[in-house]
Amino acid sequence: MKNPIENLNKIFDSRIRMGVMSILIVNEEVSFNDLKKMLDVTDGNLASHMVNLEENGYVKVHKGFIGRKTNTTYSITRAGEKAFKDHIEALEAMIKGMK
Protein backbone atom coordinates (compact mmCIF):
# COMPACT_ATOMS: atom_id res chain seq x y z
CA MET A 1 0.00 0.00 0.00
CA LYS A 2 1.28 3.44 -0.93
CA ASN A 3 1.97 5.95 1.85
CA PRO A 4 -1.17 8.15 1.85
CA ILE A 5 0.59 11.25 3.21
CA GLU A 6 3.79 11.25 1.17
CA ASN A 7 2.61 13.98 -1.24
CA LEU A 8 1.29 16.34 1.45
CA ASN A 9 3.27 19.55 1.96
CA LYS A 10 4.43 19.91 5.58
CA ILE A 11 4.33 23.70 5.26
CA PHE A 12 0.53 23.45 5.14
CA ASP A 13 0.22 21.23 8.25
CA SER A 14 -0.79 24.33 10.20
CA ARG A 15 -4.47 25.28 10.02
CA ILE A 16 -3.45 28.95 10.04
CA ARG A 17 -1.16 28.55 7.01
CA MET A 18 -3.91 26.53 5.28
CA GLY A 19 -6.32 29.36 6.03
CA VAL A 20 -3.94 32.03 4.76
CA MET A 21 -3.31 30.17 1.52
CA SER A 22 -7.04 29.49 1.03
CA ILE A 23 -7.73 33.22 1.36
CA LEU A 24 -4.83 34.33 -0.83
CA ILE A 25 -5.51 31.87 -3.63
CA VAL A 26 -8.89 33.53 -4.31
CA ASN A 27 -7.87 37.15 -3.63
CA GLU A 28 -5.30 39.20 -5.48
CA GLU A 29 -4.02 40.87 -2.30
CA VAL A 30 -5.10 40.85 1.37
CA SER A 31 -3.95 43.08 4.22
CA PHE A 32 -2.42 41.75 7.42
CA ASN A 33 -5.33 43.16 9.44
CA ASP A 34 -7.92 41.53 7.18
CA LEU A 35 -6.15 38.16 7.43
CA LYS A 36 -6.00 38.55 11.20
CA LYS A 37 -9.74 39.24 11.39
CA MET A 38 -10.72 36.48 8.96
CA LEU A 39 -8.66 33.85 10.78
CA ASP A 40 -9.31 35.20 14.30
CA VAL A 41 -5.65 35.03 15.35
CA THR A 42 -3.27 37.33 17.21
CA ASP A 43 -0.73 39.63 15.54
CA GLY A 44 2.21 37.54 16.72
CA ASN A 45 0.68 34.23 15.71
CA LEU A 46 -0.18 35.42 12.21
CA ALA A 47 3.17 37.18 11.78
CA SER A 48 5.14 34.01 12.55
CA HIS A 49 3.12 32.00 10.02
CA MET A 50 3.49 34.73 7.38
CA VAL A 51 7.28 34.71 7.85
CA ASN A 52 7.27 30.94 7.29
CA LEU A 53 5.23 31.26 4.10
CA GLU A 54 7.39 34.13 2.86
CA GLU A 55 10.65 32.30 3.59
CA ASN A 56 9.37 29.33 1.58
CA GLY A 57 8.54 31.58 -1.36
CA TYR A 58 4.78 31.02 -1.15
CA VAL A 59 3.68 34.59 -0.39
CA LYS A 60 4.96 38.02 -1.34
CA VAL A 61 4.90 40.89 1.15
CA HIS A 62 4.00 44.42 0.09
CA LYS A 63 4.72 47.16 2.62
CA GLY A 64 3.36 50.64 2.22
CA PHE A 65 1.51 53.44 3.90
CA ILE A 66 -2.06 54.65 4.02
CA GLY A 67 -1.62 58.19 5.23
CA ARG A 68 0.82 57.85 8.11
CA LYS A 69 -0.15 54.29 9.00
CA THR A 70 1.81 51.31 7.74
CA ASN A 71 -0.10 48.90 5.55
CA THR A 72 1.21 45.40 4.93
CA THR A 73 -0.49 43.29 2.30
CA TYR A 74 0.22 39.82 1.00
CA SER A 75 -0.27 38.02 -2.29
CA ILE A 76 0.35 34.44 -3.31
CA THR A 77 3.34 33.70 -5.54
CA ARG A 78 3.25 31.35 -8.53
CA ALA A 79 5.27 28.86 -6.50
CA GLY A 80 2.82 29.23 -3.62
CA GLU A 81 -0.16 28.71 -5.88
CA LYS A 82 1.37 25.57 -7.40
CA ALA A 83 2.42 24.16 -4.02
CA PHE A 84 -1.01 24.80 -2.50
CA LYS A 85 -2.89 23.30 -5.46
CA ASP A 86 -0.58 20.25 -5.34
CA HIS A 87 -1.28 19.92 -1.61
CA ILE A 88 -5.05 20.09 -2.15
CA GLU A 89 -4.81 17.48 -4.91
CA ALA A 90 -2.79 15.23 -2.58
CA LEU A 91 -5.44 15.64 0.14
CA GLU A 92 -8.19 14.73 -2.33
CA ALA A 93 -6.23 11.69 -3.55
CA MET A 94 -5.59 10.59 0.02
CA ILE A 95 -9.29 10.85 0.90
CA LYS A 96 -10.36 8.98 -2.24
CA GLY A 97 -7.73 6.33 -1.60
CA MET A 98 -9.07 5.57 1.88
CA LYS A 99 -12.32 4.03 0.59
PDB file of N, CA and C in Angstrom:
ATOM      1  N   MET A   1       0.840  -1.185   0.000  1.00  0.00           N
ATOM      2  CA  MET A   1       0.000   0.000   0.000  1.00  0.00           C
ATOM      3  C   MET A   1       0.883   1.246   0.000  1.00  0.00           C
ATOM      4  N   LYS A   2       0.525   2.188  -0.815  1.00  0.00           N
ATOM      5  CA  LYS A   2       1.275   3.437  -0.933  1.00  0.00           C
ATOM      6  C   LYS A   2       1.047   4.312   0.309  1.00  0.00           C
ATOM      7  N   ASN A   3       2.072   5.035   0.711  1.00  0.00           N
ATOM      8  CA  ASN A   3       1.971   5.952   1.851  1.00  0.00           C
ATOM      9  C   ASN A   3       0.983   7.073   1.502  1.00  0.00           C
ATOM     10  N   PRO A   4      -0.137   7.182   2.223  1.00  0.00           N
ATOM     11  CA  PRO A   4      -1.169   8.151   1.850  1.00  0.00           C
ATOM     12  C   PRO A   4      -0.797   9.613   2.110  1.00  0.00           C
ATOM     13  N   ILE A   5       0.250   9.861   2.885  1.00  0.00           N
ATOM     14  CA  ILE A   5       0.588  11.248   3.209  1.00  0.00           C
ATOM     15  C   ILE A   5       1.879  11.733   2.554  1.00  0.00           C
ATOM     16  N   GLU A   6       2.486  10.905   1.720  1.00  0.00           N
ATOM     17  CA  GLU A   6       3.788  11.254   1.172  1.00  0.00           C
ATOM     18  C   GLU A   6       3.781  12.497   0.282  1.00  0.00           C
ATOM     19  N   ASN A   7       2.659  12.819  -0.349  1.00  0.00           N
ATOM     20  CA  ASN A   7       2.611  13.977  -1.237  1.00  0.00           C
ATOM     21  C   ASN A   7       2.065  15.239  -0.573  1.00  0.00           C
ATOM     22  N   LEU A   8       1.764  15.159   0.729  1.00  0.00           N
ATOM     23  CA  LEU A   8       1.292  16.339   1.447  1.00  0.00           C
ATOM     24  C   LEU A   8       2.469  17.253   1.747  1.00  0.00           C
ATOM     25  N   ASN A   9       2.232  18.543   1.715  1.00  0.00           N
ATOM     26  CA  ASN A   9       3.273  19.545   1.958  1.00  0.00           C
ATOM     27  C   ASN A   9       3.266  19.911   3.438  1.00  0.00           C
ATOM     28  N   LYS A  10       4.360  19.648   4.136  1.00  0.00           N
ATOM     29  CA  LYS A  10       4.435  19.908   5.577  1.00  0.00           C
ATOM     30  C   LYS A  10       4.223  21.383   5.928  1.00  0.00           C
ATOM     31  N   ILE A  11       4.524  22.274   5.010  1.00  0.00           N
ATOM     32  CA  ILE A  11       4.326  23.702   5.263  1.00  0.00           C
ATOM     33  C   ILE A  11       2.860  23.979   5.564  1.00  0.00           C
ATOM     34  N   PHE A  12       1.960  23.211   4.970  1.00  0.00           N
ATOM     35  CA  PHE A  12       0.530  23.447   5.139  1.00  0.00           C
ATOM     36  C   PHE A  12      -0.081  22.592   6.246  1.00  0.00           C
ATOM     37  N   ASP A  13       0.742  21.983   7.102  1.00  0.00           N
ATOM     38  CA  ASP A  13       0.219  21.233   8.247  1.00  0.00           C
ATOM     39  C   ASP A  13      -0.557  22.141   9.194  1.00  0.00           C
ATOM     40  N   SER A  14      -0.146  23.381   9.299  1.00  0.00           N
ATOM     41  CA  SER A  14      -0.791  24.332  10.199  1.00  0.00           C
ATOM     42  C   SER A  14      -2.125  24.808   9.631  1.00  0.00           C
ATOM     43  N   ARG A  15      -3.146  24.811  10.467  1.00  0.00           N
ATOM     44  CA  ARG A  15      -4.466  25.275  10.017  1.00  0.00           C
ATOM     45  C   ARG A  15      -4.427  26.758   9.672  1.00  0.00           C
ATOM     46  N   ILE A  16      -3.554  27.518  10.324  1.00  0.00           N
ATOM     47  CA  ILE A  16      -3.452  28.948  10.037  1.00  0.00           C
ATOM     48  C   ILE A  16      -2.842  29.155   8.655  1.00  0.00           C
ATOM     49  N   ARG A  17      -1.766  28.429   8.338  1.00  0.00           N
ATOM     50  CA  ARG A  17      -1.164  28.554   7.005  1.00  0.00           C
ATOM     51  C   ARG A  17      -2.123  28.051   5.925  1.00  0.00           C
ATOM     52  N   MET A  18      -2.888  26.995   6.226  1.00  0.00           N
ATOM     53  CA  MET A  18      -3.912  26.528   5.278  1.00  0.00           C
ATOM     54  C   MET A  18      -4.946  27.626   5.056  1.00  0.00           C
ATOM     55  N   GLY A  19      -5.348  28.280   6.133  1.00  0.00           N
ATOM     56  CA  GLY A  19      -6.325  29.358   6.026  1.00  0.00           C
ATOM     57  C   GLY A  19      -5.801  30.531   5.220  1.00  0.00           C
ATOM     58  N   VAL A  20      -4.560  30.922   5.491  1.00  0.00           N
ATOM     59  CA  VAL A  20      -3.941  32.034   4.755  1.00  0.00           C
ATOM     60  C   VAL A  20      -3.905  31.715   3.271  1.00  0.00           C
ATOM     61  N   MET A  21      -3.431  30.535   2.938  1.00  0.00           N
ATOM     62  CA  MET A  21      -3.314  30.173   1.520  1.00  0.00           C
ATOM     63  C   MET A  21      -4.685  30.074   0.853  1.00  0.00           C
ATOM     64  N   SER A  22      -5.684  29.575   1.576  1.00  0.00           N
ATOM     65  CA  SER A  22      -7.043  29.489   1.031  1.00  0.00           C
ATOM     66  C   SER A  22      -7.590  30.874   0.724  1.00  0.00           C
ATOM     67  N   ILE A  23      -7.281  31.834   1.579  1.00  0.00           N
ATOM     68  CA  ILE A  23      -7.731  33.215   1.361  1.00  0.00           C
ATOM     69  C   ILE A  23      -6.968  33.847   0.202  1.00  0.00           C
ATOM     70  N   LEU A  24      -5.644  33.668   0.190  1.00  0.00           N
ATOM     71  CA  LEU A  24      -4.832  34.331  -0.830  1.00  0.00           C
ATOM     72  C   LEU A  24      -5.025  33.748  -2.226  1.00  0.00           C
ATOM     73  N   ILE A  25      -5.368  32.480  -2.311  1.00  0.00           N
ATOM     74  CA  ILE A  25      -5.507  31.875  -3.635  1.00  0.00           C
ATOM     75  C   ILE A  25      -6.723  32.422  -4.384  1.00  0.00           C
ATOM     76  N   VAL A  26      -7.686  32.987  -3.659  1.00  0.00           N
ATOM     77  CA  VAL A  26      -8.888  33.527  -4.309  1.00  0.00           C
ATOM     78  C   VAL A  26      -8.951  35.053  -4.254  1.00  0.00           C
ATOM     79  N   ASN A  27      -7.931  35.692  -3.703  1.00  0.00           N
ATOM     80  CA  ASN A  27      -7.866  37.151  -3.629  1.00  0.00           C
ATOM     81  C   ASN A  27      -6.519  37.618  -4.153  1.00  0.00           C
ATOM     82  N   GLU A  28      -6.539  38.691  -4.909  1.00  0.00           N
ATOM     83  CA  GLU A  28      -5.298  39.205  -5.483  1.00  0.00           C
ATOM     84  C   GLU A  28      -4.318  39.668  -4.406  1.00  0.00           C
ATOM     85  N   GLU A  29      -4.855  40.326  -3.374  1.00  0.00           N
ATOM     86  CA  GLU A  29      -4.021  40.868  -2.302  1.00  0.00           C
ATOM     87  C   GLU A  29      -4.900  41.042  -1.064  1.00  0.00           C
ATOM     88  N   VAL A  30      -4.338  40.730   0.123  1.00  0.00           N
ATOM     89  CA  VAL A  30      -5.097  40.849   1.369  1.00  0.00           C
ATOM     90  C   VAL A  30      -4.189  41.482   2.415  1.00  0.00           C
ATOM     91  N   SER A  31      -4.740  42.410   3.193  1.00  0.00           N
ATOM     92  CA  SER A  31      -3.948  43.083   4.221  1.00  0.00           C
ATOM     93  C   SER A  31      -3.757  42.179   5.444  1.00  0.00           C
ATOM     94  N   PHE A  32      -2.716  42.481   6.190  1.00  0.00           N
ATOM     95  CA  PHE A  32      -2.423  41.751   7.421  1.00  0.00           C
ATOM     96  C   PHE A  32      -3.634  41.806   8.356  1.00  0.00           C
ATOM     97  N   ASN A  33      -4.196  43.004   8.525  1.00  0.00           N
ATOM     98  CA  ASN A  33      -5.329  43.162   9.445  1.00  0.00           C
ATOM     99  C   ASN A  33      -6.548  42.370   8.991  1.00  0.00           C
ATOM    100  N   ASP A  34      -6.789  42.326   7.684  1.00  0.00           N
ATOM    101  CA  ASP A  34      -7.918  41.534   7.180  1.00  0.00           C
ATOM    102  C   ASP A  34      -7.688  40.044   7.403  1.00  0.00           C
ATOM    103  N   LEU A  35      -6.473  39.577   7.155  1.00  0.00           N
ATOM    104  CA  LEU A  35      -6.155  38.165   7.427  1.00  0.00           C
ATOM    105  C   LEU A  35      -6.353  37.851   8.903  1.00  0.00           C
ATOM    106  N   LYS A  36      -5.884  38.744   9.745  1.00  0.00           N
ATOM    107  CA  LYS A  36      -5.996  38.545  11.198  1.00  0.00           C
ATOM    108  C   LYS A  36      -7.464  38.424  11.610  1.00  0.00           C
ATOM    109  N   LYS A  37      -8.309  39.289  11.065  1.00  0.00           N
ATOM    110  CA  LYS A  37      -9.741  39.242  11.387  1.00  0.00           C
ATOM    111  C   LYS A  37     -10.401  37.980  10.837  1.00  0.00           C
ATOM    112  N   MET A  38     -10.093  37.646   9.589  1.00  0.00           N
ATOM    113  CA  MET A  38     -10.717  36.478   8.960  1.00  0.00           C
ATOM    114  C   MET A  38     -10.367  35.183   9.687  1.00  0.00           C
ATOM    115  N   LEU A  39      -9.127  35.087  10.149  1.00  0.00           N
ATOM    116  CA  LEU A  39      -8.660  33.851  10.776  1.00  0.00           C
ATOM    117  C   LEU A  39      -8.798  33.874  12.301  1.00  0.00           C
ATOM    118  N   ASP A  40      -9.144  35.041  12.855  1.00  0.00           N
ATOM    119  CA  ASP A  40      -9.312  35.204  14.297  1.00  0.00           C
ATOM    120  C   ASP A  40      -8.063  34.742  15.066  1.00  0.00           C
ATOM    121  N   VAL A  41      -6.922  35.348  14.703  1.00  0.00           N
ATOM    122  CA  VAL A  41      -5.647  35.032  15.345  1.00  0.00           C
ATOM    123  C   VAL A  41      -4.995  36.322  15.843  1.00  0.00           C
ATOM    124  N   THR A  42      -3.995  36.177  16.680  1.00  0.00           N
ATOM    125  CA  THR A  42      -3.275  37.335  17.206  1.00  0.00           C
ATOM    126  C   THR A  42      -2.244  37.828  16.198  1.00  0.00           C
ATOM    127  N   ASP A  43      -1.779  39.057  16.404  1.00  0.00           N
ATOM    128  CA  ASP A  43      -0.735  39.626  15.544  1.00  0.00           C
ATOM    129  C   ASP A  43       0.488  38.719  15.483  1.00  0.00           C
ATOM    130  N   GLY A  44       0.981  38.333  16.654  1.00  0.00           N
ATOM    131  CA  GLY A  44       2.206  37.535  16.720  1.00  0.00           C
ATOM    132  C   GLY A  44       2.061  36.175  16.061  1.00  0.00           C
ATOM    133  N   ASN A  45       0.926  35.543  16.287  1.00  0.00           N
ATOM    134  CA  ASN A  45       0.683  34.226  15.710  1.00  0.00           C
ATOM    135  C   ASN A  45       0.661  34.311  14.183  1.00  0.00           C
ATOM    136  N   LEU A  46      -0.106  35.267  13.659  1.00  0.00           N
ATOM    137  CA  LEU A  46      -0.181  35.421  12.205  1.00  0.00           C
ATOM    138  C   LEU A  46       1.175  35.806  11.624  1.00  0.00           C
ATOM    139  N   ALA A  47       1.866  36.724  12.284  1.00  0.00           N
ATOM    140  CA  ALA A  47       3.168  37.182  11.779  1.00  0.00           C
ATOM    141  C   ALA A  47       4.147  36.023  11.639  1.00  0.00           C
ATOM    142  N   SER A  48       4.185  35.135  12.622  1.00  0.00           N
ATOM    143  CA  SER A  48       5.137  34.012  12.548  1.00  0.00           C
ATOM    144  C   SER A  48       4.794  33.077  11.389  1.00  0.00           C
ATOM    145  N   HIS A  49       3.516  32.857  11.140  1.00  0.00           N
ATOM    146  CA  HIS A  49       3.122  32.001  10.019  1.00  0.00           C
ATOM    147  C   HIS A  49       3.401  32.680   8.677  1.00  0.00           C
ATOM    148  N   MET A  50       3.223  34.005   8.628  1.00  0.00           N
ATOM    149  CA  MET A  50       3.490  34.728   7.383  1.00  0.00           C
ATOM    150  C   MET A  50       4.983  34.705   7.047  1.00  0.00           C
ATOM    151  N   VAL A  51       5.825  34.802   8.068  1.00  0.00           N
ATOM    152  CA  VAL A  51       7.275  34.710   7.854  1.00  0.00           C
ATOM    153  C   VAL A  51       7.616  33.347   7.255  1.00  0.00           C
ATOM    154  N   ASN A  52       7.019  32.295   7.803  1.00  0.00           N
ATOM    155  CA  ASN A  52       7.267  30.944   7.295  1.00  0.00           C
ATOM    156  C   ASN A  52       6.864  30.840   5.829  1.00  0.00           C
ATOM    157  N   LEU A  53       5.689  31.329   5.488  1.00  0.00           N
ATOM    158  CA  LEU A  53       5.228  31.262   4.101  1.00  0.00           C
ATOM    159  C   LEU A  53       6.098  32.111   3.178  1.00  0.00           C
ATOM    160  N   GLU A  54       6.521  33.266   3.672  1.00  0.00           N
ATOM    161  CA  GLU A  54       7.393  34.135   2.864  1.00  0.00           C
ATOM    162  C   GLU A  54       8.759  33.486   2.646  1.00  0.00           C
ATOM    163  N   GLU A  55       9.336  32.930   3.708  1.00  0.00           N
ATOM    164  CA  GLU A  55      10.654  32.295   3.593  1.00  0.00           C
ATOM    165  C   GLU A  55      10.637  31.112   2.626  1.00  0.00           C
ATOM    166  N   ASN A  56       9.498  30.454   2.502  1.00  0.00           N
ATOM    167  CA  ASN A  56       9.369  29.326   1.581  1.00  0.00           C
ATOM    168  C   ASN A  56       8.970  29.763   0.177  1.00  0.00           C
ATOM    169  N   GLY A  57       8.831  31.061  -0.027  1.00  0.00           N
ATOM    170  CA  GLY A  57       8.537  31.585  -1.363  1.00  0.00           C
ATOM    171  C   GLY A  57       7.091  31.445  -1.776  1.00  0.00           C
ATOM    172  N   TYR A  58       6.185  31.241  -0.819  1.00  0.00           N
ATOM    173  CA  TYR A  58       4.780  31.020  -1.146  1.00  0.00           C
ATOM    174  C   TYR A  58       3.944  32.293  -1.133  1.00  0.00           C
ATOM    175  N   VAL A  59       4.391  33.312  -0.400  1.00  0.00           N
ATOM    176  CA  VAL A  59       3.681  34.594  -0.392  1.00  0.00           C
ATOM    177  C   VAL A  59       4.674  35.726  -0.610  1.00  0.00           C
ATOM    178  N   LYS A  60       4.158  36.815  -1.143  1.00  0.00           N
ATOM    179  CA  LYS A  60       4.960  38.016  -1.338  1.00  0.00           C
ATOM    180  C   LYS A  60       4.396  39.101  -0.428  1.00  0.00           C
ATOM    181  N   VAL A  61       5.294  39.831   0.226  1.00  0.00           N
ATOM    182  CA  VAL A  61       4.902  40.888   1.150  1.00  0.00           C
ATOM    183  C   VAL A  61       5.021  42.233   0.449  1.00  0.00           C
ATOM    184  N   HIS A  62       4.009  43.063   0.633  1.00  0.00           N
ATOM    185  CA  HIS A  62       4.000  44.416   0.087  1.00  0.00           C
ATOM    186  C   HIS A  62       3.820  45.374   1.261  1.00  0.00           C
ATOM    187  N   LYS A  63       4.819  46.201   1.515  1.00  0.00           N
ATOM    188  CA  LYS A  63       4.722  47.156   2.621  1.00  0.00           C
ATOM    189  C   LYS A  63       4.546  48.551   2.069  1.00  0.00           C
ATOM    190  N   GLY A  64       3.632  49.291   2.661  1.00  0.00           N
ATOM    191  CA  GLY A  64       3.360  50.642   2.216  1.00  0.00           C
ATOM    192  C   GLY A  64       2.709  51.443   3.323  1.00  0.00           C
ATOM    193  N   PHE A  65       2.167  52.567   2.940  1.00  0.00           N
ATOM    194  CA  PHE A  65       1.512  53.445   3.903  1.00  0.00           C
ATOM    195  C   PHE A  65       0.149  53.855   3.377  1.00  0.00           C
ATOM    196  N   ILE A  66      -0.779  54.003   4.290  1.00  0.00           N
ATOM    197  CA  ILE A  66      -2.056  54.649   4.025  1.00  0.00           C
ATOM    198  C   ILE A  66      -2.061  55.847   4.964  1.00  0.00           C
ATOM    199  N   GLY A  67      -1.837  57.012   4.387  1.00  0.00           N
ATOM    200  CA  GLY A  67      -1.616  58.188   5.226  1.00  0.00           C
ATOM    201  C   GLY A  67      -0.314  57.997   5.977  1.00  0.00           C
ATOM    202  N   ARG A  68      -0.373  58.053   7.279  1.00  0.00           N
ATOM    203  CA  ARG A  68       0.819  57.852   8.111  1.00  0.00           C
ATOM    204  C   ARG A  68       0.895  56.445   8.714  1.00  0.00           C
ATOM    205  N   LYS A  69      -0.110  55.634   8.438  1.00  0.00           N
ATOM    206  CA  LYS A  69      -0.148  54.286   9.004  1.00  0.00           C
ATOM    207  C   LYS A  69       0.466  53.285   8.032  1.00  0.00           C
ATOM    208  N   THR A  70       1.243  52.362   8.584  1.00  0.00           N
ATOM    209  CA  THR A  70       1.808  51.309   7.737  1.00  0.00           C
ATOM    210  C   THR A  70       0.694  50.373   7.283  1.00  0.00           C
ATOM    211  N   ASN A  71       0.872  49.851   6.108  1.00  0.00           N
ATOM    212  CA  ASN A  71      -0.095  48.904   5.551  1.00  0.00           C
ATOM    213  C   ASN A  71       0.678  47.767   4.905  1.00  0.00           C
ATOM    214  N   THR A  72       0.545  46.579   5.468  1.00  0.00           N
ATOM    215  CA  THR A  72       1.206  45.402   4.931  1.00  0.00           C
ATOM    216  C   THR A  72       0.159  44.525   4.273  1.00  0.00           C
ATOM    217  N   THR A  73       0.399  44.193   3.015  1.00  0.00           N
ATOM    218  CA  THR A  73      -0.495  43.289   2.302  1.00  0.00           C
ATOM    219  C   THR A  73       0.307  42.104   1.781  1.00  0.00           C
ATOM    220  N   TYR A  74      -0.409  41.053   1.472  1.00  0.00           N
ATOM    221  CA  TYR A  74       0.217  39.821   1.000  1.00  0.00           C
ATOM    222  C   TYR A  74      -0.491  39.338  -0.262  1.00  0.00           C
ATOM    223  N   SER A  75       0.287  38.691  -1.111  1.00  0.00           N
ATOM    224  CA  SER A  75      -0.265  38.025  -2.285  1.00  0.00           C
ATOM    225  C   SER A  75       0.433  36.679  -2.423  1.00  0.00           C
ATOM    226  N   ILE A  76      -0.225  35.774  -3.115  1.00  0.00           N
ATOM    227  CA  ILE A  76       0.348  34.445  -3.314  1.00  0.00           C
ATOM    228  C   ILE A  76       1.298  34.505  -4.512  1.00  0.00           C
ATOM    229  N   THR A  77       2.397  33.775  -4.427  1.00  0.00           N
ATOM    230  CA  THR A  77       3.335  33.699  -5.543  1.00  0.00           C
ATOM    231  C   THR A  77       2.927  32.543  -6.462  1.00  0.00           C
ATOM    232  N   ARG A  78       3.522  32.489  -7.627  1.00  0.00           N
ATOM    233  CA  ARG A  78       3.254  31.352  -8.529  1.00  0.00           C
ATOM    234  C   ARG A  78       3.649  30.040  -7.863  1.00  0.00           C
ATOM    235  N   ALA A  79       4.812  30.067  -7.194  1.00  0.00           N
ATOM    236  CA  ALA A  79       5.275  28.860  -6.500  1.00  0.00           C
ATOM    237  C   ALA A  79       4.301  28.473  -5.395  1.00  0.00           C
ATOM    238  N   GLY A  80       3.784  29.480  -4.690  1.00  0.00           N
ATOM    239  CA  GLY A  80       2.824  29.226  -3.620  1.00  0.00           C
ATOM    240  C   GLY A  80       1.524  28.656  -4.150  1.00  0.00           C
ATOM    241  N   GLU A  81       1.074  29.200  -5.267  1.00  0.00           N
ATOM    242  CA  GLU A  81      -0.157  28.711  -5.877  1.00  0.00           C
ATOM    243  C   GLU A  81      -0.003  27.261  -6.318  1.00  0.00           C
ATOM    244  N   LYS A  82       1.130  26.948  -6.951  1.00  0.00           N
ATOM    245  CA  LYS A  82       1.367  25.568  -7.400  1.00  0.00           C
ATOM    246  C   LYS A  82       1.470  24.619  -6.208  1.00  0.00           C
ATOM    247  N   ALA A  83       2.235  25.019  -5.192  1.00  0.00           N
ATOM    248  CA  ALA A  83       2.417  24.164  -4.016  1.00  0.00           C
ATOM    249  C   ALA A  83       1.090  23.908  -3.306  1.00  0.00           C
ATOM    250  N   PHE A  84       0.269  24.952  -3.193  1.00  0.00           N
ATOM    251  CA  PHE A  84      -1.006  24.796  -2.500  1.00  0.00           C
ATOM    252  C   PHE A  84      -1.960  23.923  -3.311  1.00  0.00           C
ATOM    253  N   LYS A  85      -2.027  24.135  -4.613  1.00  0.00           N
ATOM    254  CA  LYS A  85      -2.887  23.299  -5.455  1.00  0.00           C
ATOM    255  C   LYS A  85      -2.430  21.839  -5.416  1.00  0.00           C
ATOM    256  N   ASP A  86      -1.112  21.616  -5.439  1.00  0.00           N
ATOM    257  CA  ASP A  86      -0.585  20.249  -5.343  1.00  0.00           C
ATOM    258  C   ASP A  86      -0.973  19.613  -4.004  1.00  0.00           C
ATOM    259  N   HIS A  87      -0.919  20.404  -2.947  1.00  0.00           N
ATOM    260  CA  HIS A  87      -1.280  19.918  -1.612  1.00  0.00           C
ATOM    261  C   HIS A  87      -2.760  19.530  -1.570  1.00  0.00           C
ATOM    262  N   ILE A  88      -3.614  20.381  -2.124  1.00  0.00           N
ATOM    263  CA  ILE A  88      -5.054  20.093  -2.145  1.00  0.00           C
ATOM    264  C   ILE A  88      -5.332  18.829  -2.968  1.00  0.00           C
ATOM    265  N   GLU A  89      -4.648  18.689  -4.092  1.00  0.00           N
ATOM    266  CA  GLU A  89      -4.814  17.480  -4.908  1.00  0.00           C
ATOM    267  C   GLU A  89      -4.359  16.241  -4.138  1.00  0.00           C
ATOM    268  N   ALA A  90      -3.283  16.367  -3.378  1.00  0.00           N
ATOM    269  CA  ALA A  90      -2.791  15.231  -2.576  1.00  0.00           C
ATOM    270  C   ALA A  90      -3.789  14.890  -1.472  1.00  0.00           C
ATOM    271  N   LEU A  91      -4.408  15.894  -0.866  1.00  0.00           N
ATOM    272  CA  LEU A  91      -5.441  15.644   0.143  1.00  0.00           C
ATOM    273  C   LEU A  91      -6.623  14.904  -0.478  1.00  0.00           C
ATOM    274  N   GLU A  92      -7.058  15.379  -1.648  1.00  0.00           N
ATOM    275  CA  GLU A  92      -8.186  14.731  -2.329  1.00  0.00           C
ATOM    276  C   GLU A  92      -7.845  13.286  -2.689  1.00  0.00           C
ATOM    277  N   ALA A  93      -6.653  13.050  -3.184  1.00  0.00           N
ATOM    278  CA  ALA A  93      -6.232  11.693  -3.553  1.00  0.00           C
ATOM    279  C   ALA A  93      -6.171  10.801  -2.316  1.00  0.00           C
ATOM    280  N   MET A  94      -5.682  11.362  -1.215  1.00  0.00           N
ATOM    281  CA  MET A  94      -5.586  10.594   0.025  1.00  0.00           C
ATOM    282  C   MET A  94      -6.986  10.193   0.493  1.00  0.00           C
ATOM    283  N   ILE A  95      -7.918  11.140   0.458  1.00  0.00           N
ATOM    284  CA  ILE A  95      -9.288  10.848   0.902  1.00  0.00           C
ATOM    285  C   ILE A  95      -9.931   9.790   0.000  1.00  0.00           C
ATOM    286  N   LYS A  96      -9.780   9.945  -1.301  1.00  0.00           N
ATOM    287  CA  LYS A  96     -10.357   8.979  -2.244  1.00  0.00           C
ATOM    288  C   LYS A  96      -9.720   7.609  -2.087  1.00  0.00           C
ATOM    289  N   GLY A  97      -8.444   7.593  -1.741  1.00  0.00           N
ATOM    290  CA  GLY A  97      -7.732   6.334  -1.595  1.00  0.00           C
ATOM    291  C   GLY A  97      -8.049   5.577  -0.328  1.00  0.00           C
ATOM    292  N   MET A  98      -8.745   6.194   0.604  1.00  0.00           N
ATOM    293  CA  MET A  98      -9.068   5.569   1.883  1.00  0.00           C
ATOM    294  C   MET A  98     -10.354   4.742   1.830  1.00  0.00           C
ATOM    295  N   LYS A  99     -11.056   4.779   0.715  1.00  0.00           N
ATOM    296  CA  LYS A  99     -12.320   4.025   0.595  1.00  0.00           C
ATOM    297  C   LYS A  99     -12.078   2.549   0.554  1.00  0.00           C
TER     298      LYS A  99
END
